[in-house]
Short mmCIF file of C-alpha atoms in Angstrom, two decimals:
data_model
loop_
_atom_site.label_atom_id
_atom_site.label_comp_id
_atom_site.label_asym_id
_atom_site.label_seq_id
_atom_site.Cartn_x
_atom_site.Cartn_y
_atom_site.Cartn_z
CA UNK A 8 0.00 0.00 0.00
CA UNK A 9 1.11 3.52 -0.76
CA UNK A 10 -0.23 7.00 -0.20
CA UNK A 11 -1.39 8.22 -3.59
CA UNK A 12 -2.97 11.47 -4.68
CA UNK A 13 -5.43 11.22 -7.55
CA UNK A 14 -7.01 14.25 -9.16
CA UNK A 15 -10.54 13.12 -9.99
CA UNK A 16 -13.05 15.62 -11.36
CA UNK A 17 -10.82 18.57 -10.37
CA UNK A 18 -10.56 17.39 -6.76
CA UNK A 19 -7.52 15.81 -5.13
CA UNK A 20 -8.16 12.56 -3.30
CA UNK A 21 -5.54 11.28 -0.84
CA UNK A 22 -5.83 7.51 -1.08
CA UNK A 23 -4.02 4.58 0.39
CA UNK A 24 -3.82 2.04 -2.42
CA UNK A 25 -1.65 -0.48 -4.14
CA UNK A 26 -0.18 1.31 -7.19
CA UNK A 27 -1.13 -1.76 -9.25
CA UNK A 28 -4.81 -1.52 -8.24
CA UNK A 29 -7.15 -0.92 -11.19
CA UNK A 30 -8.18 2.73 -11.34
CA UNK A 31 -11.84 1.62 -11.38
CA UNK A 32 -11.63 0.36 -7.80
CA UNK A 33 -9.82 3.47 -6.59
CA UNK A 34 -12.56 5.60 -8.15
CA UNK A 35 -15.48 3.52 -6.86
CA UNK A 36 -14.28 2.05 -3.57
CA UNK A 37 -11.73 4.56 -2.30
CA UNK A 38 -13.00 7.88 -3.73
CA UNK A 39 -16.66 6.80 -3.45
CA UNK A 40 -17.68 7.82 -6.99
CA UNK A 41 -20.07 5.13 -8.20
CA UNK A 42 -20.98 6.39 -11.71
CA UNK A 43 -18.18 4.47 -13.41
CA UNK A 44 -19.34 0.87 -13.75
CA UNK A 45 -17.66 -2.52 -13.57
CA UNK A 46 -18.65 -4.60 -16.56
CA UNK A 47 -16.10 -7.23 -17.48
CA UNK A 48 -12.77 -6.46 -15.82
CA UNK A 49 -10.80 -7.16 -19.02
CA UNK A 50 -11.33 -3.97 -21.09
CA UNK A 51 -13.80 -5.58 -23.47
CA UNK A 52 -17.12 -3.88 -22.70
CA UNK A 53 -16.45 -0.16 -22.12
CA UNK A 54 -18.67 0.27 -19.05
CA UNK A 55 -15.68 1.57 -17.08
CA UNK A 56 -14.47 4.28 -19.48
CA UNK A 57 -13.10 7.44 -17.86
CA UNK A 58 -10.93 10.24 -19.22
CA UNK A 59 -7.26 10.27 -18.27
CA UNK A 60 -5.76 13.59 -19.36
CA UNK A 61 -8.48 13.71 -22.00
CA UNK A 62 -7.95 10.18 -23.33
CA UNK A 63 -10.74 7.60 -23.02
CA UNK A 64 -9.32 4.69 -21.01
CA UNK A 65 -10.71 1.47 -19.58
CA UNK A 66 -10.37 2.02 -15.86
CA UNK A 67 -10.73 -1.70 -15.10
CA UNK A 68 -7.26 -2.36 -16.56
CA UNK A 69 -5.61 1.06 -16.04
CA UNK A 70 -3.39 0.95 -12.98
CA UNK A 71 -3.64 3.64 -10.31
CA UNK A 72 0.07 4.35 -10.84
CA UNK A 73 -0.67 5.48 -14.42
CA UNK A 74 -3.23 8.02 -13.17
CA UNK A 75 -0.97 9.61 -10.54
CA UNK A 76 -0.18 13.18 -11.55
CA UNK A 77 -2.84 13.19 -14.26
CA UNK A 78 -6.40 14.45 -14.46
CA UNK A 79 -9.10 11.82 -14.20
CA UNK A 80 -12.64 12.70 -15.26
CA UNK A 81 -15.53 10.37 -14.50
CA UNK A 82 -19.16 10.63 -15.59
CA UNK A 83 -19.79 12.69 -12.43
CA UNK A 84 -17.24 15.27 -13.60
CA UNK A 85 -18.14 15.52 -17.29
CA UNK A 86 -20.41 18.46 -16.44
CA UNK A 87 -21.73 20.00 -13.27
CA UNK A 88 -25.41 19.57 -14.07
CA UNK A 89 -25.69 17.10 -16.96
CA UNK A 90 -25.26 19.99 -19.38
CA UNK A 91 -22.62 18.41 -21.62
CA UNK A 92 -24.06 18.08 -25.15
CA UNK A 93 -23.69 14.29 -25.06
CA UNK A 94 -25.60 14.07 -21.77
CA UNK A 95 -28.32 16.37 -23.07
CA UNK A 96 -28.63 14.44 -26.33
CA UNK A 97 -28.74 11.13 -24.44
CA UNK A 98 -31.75 12.44 -22.52
CA UNK A 99 -33.49 13.96 -25.55
CA UNK A 100 -33.15 10.77 -27.61
CA UNK A 101 -33.98 8.62 -24.56
CA UNK A 102 -31.01 6.37 -25.26
CA UNK A 103 -30.77 4.15 -22.17
CA UNK A 104 -32.83 1.06 -21.72
CA UNK A 105 -31.25 -0.56 -18.67
CA UNK A 106 -28.64 2.22 -18.55
CA UNK A 107 -25.78 0.18 -17.11
CA UNK A 108 -23.33 0.80 -19.96
CA UNK A 109 -24.16 4.42 -20.56
CA UNK A 110 -21.63 6.18 -18.36
CA UNK A 111 -18.92 4.47 -20.42
CA UNK A 112 -20.80 5.13 -23.66
CA UNK A 113 -21.16 8.84 -22.83
CA UNK A 114 -17.50 9.20 -21.83
CA UNK A 115 -16.37 7.56 -25.09
CA UNK A 116 -18.75 9.71 -27.14
CA UNK A 117 -17.47 12.90 -25.47
CA UNK A 118 -13.90 12.12 -26.57
CA UNK A 119 -15.09 11.24 -30.07
CA UNK A 120 -16.84 14.61 -30.42
CA UNK A 121 -13.84 16.48 -29.10
CA UNK A 122 -11.65 14.79 -31.71
CA UNK A 123 -14.23 14.74 -34.54
CA UNK A 124 -16.83 17.46 -34.02
CA UNK A 125 -18.91 16.32 -37.00
CA UNK A 126 -18.58 12.53 -37.12
CA UNK A 127 -19.99 10.30 -39.84
CA UNK A 128 -21.92 7.14 -39.00
CA UNK A 129 -18.72 5.20 -39.71
CA UNK A 130 -16.69 7.44 -37.37
CA UNK A 131 -19.24 6.80 -34.63
CA UNK A 132 -19.35 3.06 -35.27
CA UNK A 133 -15.54 2.86 -35.22
CA UNK A 134 -15.15 4.97 -32.07
CA UNK A 135 -17.94 3.23 -30.17
CA UNK A 136 -17.19 -0.34 -31.31
CA UNK A 137 -15.56 -1.25 -27.99
CA UNK A 138 -18.58 -0.17 -25.96
CA UNK A 139 -21.07 -2.97 -25.57
CA UNK A 140 -24.76 -2.32 -24.91
CA UNK A 141 -26.47 -5.53 -23.93
CA UNK A 142 -29.86 -3.93 -24.65
CA UNK A 143 -28.88 -3.08 -28.22
CA UNK A 144 -29.52 0.66 -28.18
CA UNK A 145 -26.81 1.26 -30.80
CA UNK A 146 -29.06 3.14 -33.25
CA UNK A 147 -30.20 5.51 -30.49
CA UNK A 148 -26.59 5.95 -29.38
CA UNK A 149 -25.61 6.94 -32.91
CA UNK A 150 -28.59 9.30 -33.16
CA UNK A 151 -27.68 10.93 -29.85
CA UNK A 152 -24.06 11.42 -30.90
CA UNK A 153 -25.20 13.17 -34.10
CA UNK A 154 -27.57 15.33 -32.02
CA UNK A 155 -24.77 16.15 -29.56
CA UNK A 156 -22.54 17.15 -32.48
CA UNK A 157 -25.23 19.58 -33.65
CA UNK A 158 -25.65 20.98 -30.12
CA UNK A 159 -21.91 21.34 -29.73
CA UNK A 160 -21.61 23.28 -32.99
CA UNK A 161 -24.29 25.72 -31.78
CA UNK A 162 -22.74 26.11 -28.30
CA UNK A 163 -19.16 24.74 -28.15
CA UNK A 164 -18.11 22.84 -25.04
CA UNK A 165 -15.65 24.80 -22.89
CA UNK A 166 -12.61 23.20 -21.36
#
């Protein structure tokens, strides 16, 4: 065990953790932020996606030591009041069915739109391919990402 400082959602957390611990467990169990979900534990489903210095990473296989000194953003920190264009579009399109995968879906979509503000269907399919939705809401996910792109062009995301 080591004393580790993680910056999660612009707040420093002083944690006692094994540097080899998956970031997911530090976020959920030690920092108490439950929005990031455990899905598979082997980086195959995307339920655990968070941003690490702006990059979408699978927190179930990302070690705490990799996050030290970097900025971690979870679904709770994407916006203060669900005002990020992806979150707003998700609600308008009514994307979730069971909702379990959607924090990871939203975090992946936010990075996609930052990198490609006007994605094609193929761009969306390629970027979201690693995020599994067991309810099959893929067409609504794609629709929401296009809607978020439109929203973002009207009122760009700051930060």
